[in-house]
């Protein structure tokens, strides 16, 4: 079982990284801008063909930096008590399971499409 202090430090680093990614201005056409490093995650995400199908993450661990969700700029992850775990480092990213998503899996979405994931405690 992870110790609370290292887990909290990891969560804070992950939240800071997410904030840095989501605060970057998105290009209107979702293509890399001159401001992006050519191999950055943001540049690679914008270089993909959009819109894409919303991934089916229902029943999966909540991994905002995982392959399925890392390209989305406008994501909210709601715990059963209504708080957004993306903005609450004390929530402990990675200890949640996705129960539903809006838009639904398969719906066409862009990088900037508002995405809401409903979560439950893992385990």
PDB file of C-alpha atoms in Angstrom:
ATOM      1  CA  UNK A   1       0.000   0.000   0.000  1.00  0.00           C
ATOM      2  CA  UNK A   2       1.478   3.425  -0.975  1.00  0.00           C
ATOM      3  CA  UNK A   3       2.448   5.804   1.762  1.00  0.00           C
ATOM      4  CA  UNK A   4       0.314   8.994   1.926  1.00  0.00           C
ATOM      5  CA  UNK A   5       3.167  11.545   1.598  1.00  0.00           C
ATOM      6  CA  UNK A   6       4.694  10.144  -1.635  1.00  0.00           C
ATOM      7  CA  UNK A   7       1.220   9.596  -3.094  1.00  0.00           C
ATOM      8  CA  UNK A   8       0.231  13.184  -2.275  1.00  0.00           C
ATOM      9  CA  UNK A   9       3.445  14.492  -3.868  1.00  0.00           C
ATOM     10  CA  UNK A  10       2.754  12.473  -7.032  1.00  0.00           C
ATOM     11  CA  UNK A  11      -0.814  13.735  -7.188  1.00  0.00           C
ATOM     12  CA  UNK A  12       0.337  17.349  -6.847  1.00  0.00           C
ATOM     13  CA  UNK A  13       2.850  16.880  -9.667  1.00  0.00           C
ATOM     14  CA  UNK A  14       0.204  15.305 -11.903  1.00  0.00           C
ATOM     15  CA  UNK A  15      -2.274  18.111 -11.211  1.00  0.00           C
ATOM     16  CA  UNK A  16       0.400  20.744 -11.942  1.00  0.00           C
ATOM     17  CA  UNK A  17       1.238  19.010 -15.222  1.00  0.00           C
ATOM     18  CA  UNK A  18      -2.438  18.866 -16.196  1.00  0.00           C
ATOM     19  CA  UNK A  19      -2.919  22.550 -15.400  1.00  0.00           C
ATOM     20  CA  UNK A  20       0.094  23.443 -17.528  1.00  0.00           C
ATOM     21  CA  UNK A  21      -1.346  21.442 -20.438  1.00  0.00           C
ATOM     22  CA  UNK A  22      -4.883  22.801 -20.132  1.00  0.00           C
ATOM     23  CA  UNK A  23      -3.750  26.430 -19.812  1.00  0.00           C
ATOM     24  CA  UNK A  24      -2.035  26.340 -23.205  1.00  0.00           C
ATOM     25  CA  UNK A  25      -4.107  28.058 -25.889  1.00  0.00           C
ATOM     26  CA  UNK A  26      -5.563  25.622 -28.395  1.00  0.00           C
ATOM     27  CA  UNK A  27      -5.206  26.342 -32.085  1.00  0.00           C
ATOM     28  CA  UNK A  28      -8.529  26.902 -33.825  1.00  0.00           C
ATOM     29  CA  UNK A  29      -7.977  24.061 -36.271  1.00  0.00           C
ATOM     30  CA  UNK A  30      -6.515  21.659 -33.645  1.00  0.00           C
ATOM     31  CA  UNK A  31      -3.187  21.550 -35.533  1.00  0.00           C
ATOM     32  CA  UNK A  32       0.214  22.261 -33.917  1.00  0.00           C
ATOM     33  CA  UNK A  33       1.185  25.907 -33.670  1.00  0.00           C
ATOM     34  CA  UNK A  34       4.688  27.377 -33.917  1.00  0.00           C
ATOM     35  CA  UNK A  35       4.592  27.757 -30.119  1.00  0.00           C
ATOM     36  CA  UNK A  36       4.423  23.988 -29.562  1.00  0.00           C
ATOM     37  CA  UNK A  37       7.522  21.843 -29.412  1.00  0.00           C
ATOM     38  CA  UNK A  38       7.235  19.440 -32.346  1.00  0.00           C
ATOM     39  CA  UNK A  39       7.223  16.332 -30.177  1.00  0.00           C
ATOM     40  CA  UNK A  40       5.191  17.659 -27.244  1.00  0.00           C
ATOM     41  CA  UNK A  41       2.049  15.824 -26.201  1.00  0.00           C
ATOM     42  CA  UNK A  42      -0.039  18.902 -27.078  1.00  0.00           C
ATOM     43  CA  UNK A  43       1.455  19.073 -30.590  1.00  0.00           C
ATOM     44  CA  UNK A  44       0.962  15.352 -31.162  1.00  0.00           C
ATOM     45  CA  UNK A  45      -2.638  15.562 -29.935  1.00  0.00           C
ATOM     46  CA  UNK A  46      -3.493  18.511 -32.188  1.00  0.00           C
ATOM     47  CA  UNK A  47      -1.827  16.806 -35.174  1.00  0.00           C
ATOM     48  CA  UNK A  48      -4.342  13.947 -34.996  1.00  0.00           C
ATOM     49  CA  UNK A  49      -7.476  13.934 -37.129  1.00  0.00           C
ATOM     50  CA  UNK A  50     -10.381  15.505 -35.219  1.00  0.00           C
ATOM     51  CA  UNK A  51     -13.166  14.954 -34.383  1.00  0.00           C
ATOM     52  CA  UNK A  52     -12.586  11.470 -33.012  1.00  0.00           C
ATOM     53  CA  UNK A  53     -14.825   8.950 -31.297  1.00  0.00           C
ATOM     54  CA  UNK A  54     -15.105   9.452 -27.538  1.00  0.00           C
ATOM     55  CA  UNK A  55     -13.159   6.549 -25.998  1.00  0.00           C
ATOM     56  CA  UNK A  56     -15.049   4.002 -23.923  1.00  0.00           C
ATOM     57  CA  UNK A  57     -13.483   4.405 -20.491  1.00  0.00           C
ATOM     58  CA  UNK A  58     -16.547   3.244 -18.508  1.00  0.00           C
ATOM     59  CA  UNK A  59     -15.517   0.602 -15.981  1.00  0.00           C
ATOM     60  CA  UNK A  60     -11.852   1.582 -16.345  1.00  0.00           C
ATOM     61  CA  UNK A  61      -9.587   3.230 -13.757  1.00  0.00           C
ATOM     62  CA  UNK A  62      -9.667   7.024 -14.072  1.00  0.00           C
ATOM     63  CA  UNK A  63      -6.365   7.914 -15.743  1.00  0.00           C
ATOM     64  CA  UNK A  64      -6.464  11.542 -16.990  1.00  0.00           C
ATOM     65  CA  UNK A  65      -2.895  11.248 -18.309  1.00  0.00           C
ATOM     66  CA  UNK A  66      -3.442   7.843 -19.887  1.00  0.00           C
ATOM     67  CA  UNK A  67      -3.530   7.208 -23.618  1.00  0.00           C
ATOM     68  CA  UNK A  68      -7.334   7.470 -23.900  1.00  0.00           C
ATOM     69  CA  UNK A  69      -7.832  10.826 -22.156  1.00  0.00           C
ATOM     70  CA  UNK A  70      -4.558  12.776 -22.398  1.00  0.00           C
ATOM     71  CA  UNK A  71      -5.581  14.864 -25.434  1.00  0.00           C
ATOM     72  CA  UNK A  72      -8.701  16.415 -23.926  1.00  0.00           C
ATOM     73  CA  UNK A  73      -8.403  20.025 -22.710  1.00  0.00           C
ATOM     74  CA  UNK A  74     -11.818  20.401 -21.094  1.00  0.00           C
ATOM     75  CA  UNK A  75     -12.395  17.448 -18.780  1.00  0.00           C
ATOM     76  CA  UNK A  76     -14.247  17.262 -15.494  1.00  0.00           C
ATOM     77  CA  UNK A  77     -14.154  14.142 -13.302  1.00  0.00           C
ATOM     78  CA  UNK A  78     -16.967  14.139 -10.752  1.00  0.00           C
ATOM     79  CA  UNK A  79     -16.848  12.096  -7.553  1.00  0.00           C
ATOM     80  CA  UNK A  80     -20.093  10.822  -5.986  1.00  0.00           C
ATOM     81  CA  UNK A  81     -20.153  13.789  -3.588  1.00  0.00           C
ATOM     82  CA  UNK A  82     -20.077  16.188  -6.569  1.00  0.00           C
ATOM     83  CA  UNK A  83     -16.530  17.540  -6.355  1.00  0.00           C
ATOM     84  CA  UNK A  84     -14.200  17.550  -9.361  1.00  0.00           C
ATOM     85  CA  UNK A  85     -11.241  15.287  -8.574  1.00  0.00           C
ATOM     86  CA  UNK A  86      -9.225  17.030 -11.319  1.00  0.00           C
ATOM     87  CA  UNK A  87      -9.082  20.213  -9.245  1.00  0.00           C
ATOM     88  CA  UNK A  88      -8.708  18.549  -5.829  1.00  0.00           C
ATOM     89  CA  UNK A  89      -5.234  17.061  -5.252  1.00  0.00           C
ATOM     90  CA  UNK A  90      -6.425  15.478  -1.997  1.00  0.00           C
ATOM     91  CA  UNK A  91      -8.815  13.284  -4.010  1.00  0.00           C
ATOM     92  CA  UNK A  92      -6.004  10.985  -5.048  1.00  0.00           C
ATOM     93  CA  UNK A  93      -5.961  10.539  -8.815  1.00  0.00           C
ATOM     94  CA  UNK A  94      -5.936   6.879  -9.747  1.00  0.00           C
ATOM     95  CA  UNK A  95      -8.195   5.698  -6.946  1.00  0.00           C
ATOM     96  CA  UNK A  96     -11.371   6.153  -9.002  1.00  0.00           C
ATOM     97  CA  UNK A  97     -13.286   4.095 -11.564  1.00  0.00           C
ATOM     98  CA  UNK A  98     -15.261   5.724 -14.387  1.00  0.00           C
ATOM     99  CA  UNK A  99     -18.990   4.905 -14.196  1.00  0.00           C
ATOM    100  CA  UNK A 100     -20.244   7.043 -17.118  1.00  0.00           C
ATOM    101  CA  UNK A 101     -19.164   9.696 -19.580  1.00  0.00           C
ATOM    102  CA  UNK A 102     -20.756  12.648 -21.326  1.00  0.00           C
ATOM    103  CA  UNK A 103     -20.525  12.585 -24.290  1.00  0.00           C
ATOM    104  CA  UNK A 104     -21.219   8.872 -24.533  1.00  0.00           C
ATOM    105  CA  UNK A 105     -18.564   6.484 -25.894  1.00  0.00           C
ATOM    106  CA  UNK A 106     -18.377   6.668 -29.676  1.00  0.00           C
ATOM    107  CA  UNK A 107     -19.717  10.239 -29.956  1.00  0.00           C
ATOM    108  CA  UNK A 108     -17.565  12.500 -32.160  1.00  0.00           C
ATOM    109  CA  UNK A 109     -15.506  14.890 -29.979  1.00  0.00           C
ATOM    110  CA  UNK A 110     -12.783  17.491 -30.449  1.00  0.00           C
ATOM    111  CA  UNK A 111      -9.840  18.292 -28.156  1.00  0.00           C
ATOM    112  CA  UNK A 112     -11.856  21.147 -26.634  1.00  0.00           C
ATOM    113  CA  UNK A 113     -15.196  19.316 -26.284  1.00  0.00           C
ATOM    114  CA  UNK A 114     -16.413  19.513 -22.659  1.00  0.00           C
ATOM    115  CA  UNK A 115     -16.141  16.003 -21.221  1.00  0.00           C
ATOM    116  CA  UNK A 116     -17.647  14.934 -17.903  1.00  0.00           C
ATOM    117  CA  UNK A 117     -16.728  11.642 -16.307  1.00  0.00           C
ATOM    118  CA  UNK A 118     -18.745  10.318 -13.368  1.00  0.00           C
ATOM    119  CA  UNK A 119     -16.586   8.365 -10.929  1.00  0.00           C
ATOM    120  CA  UNK A 120     -16.872   5.962  -8.016  1.00  0.00           C
ATOM    121  CA  UNK A 121     -14.204   4.944  -5.545  1.00  0.00           C
ATOM    122  CA  UNK A 122     -12.108   2.084  -6.920  1.00  0.00           C
ATOM    123  CA  UNK A 123     -12.239  -1.252  -5.208  1.00  0.00           C
TER     124      UNK A 123
END
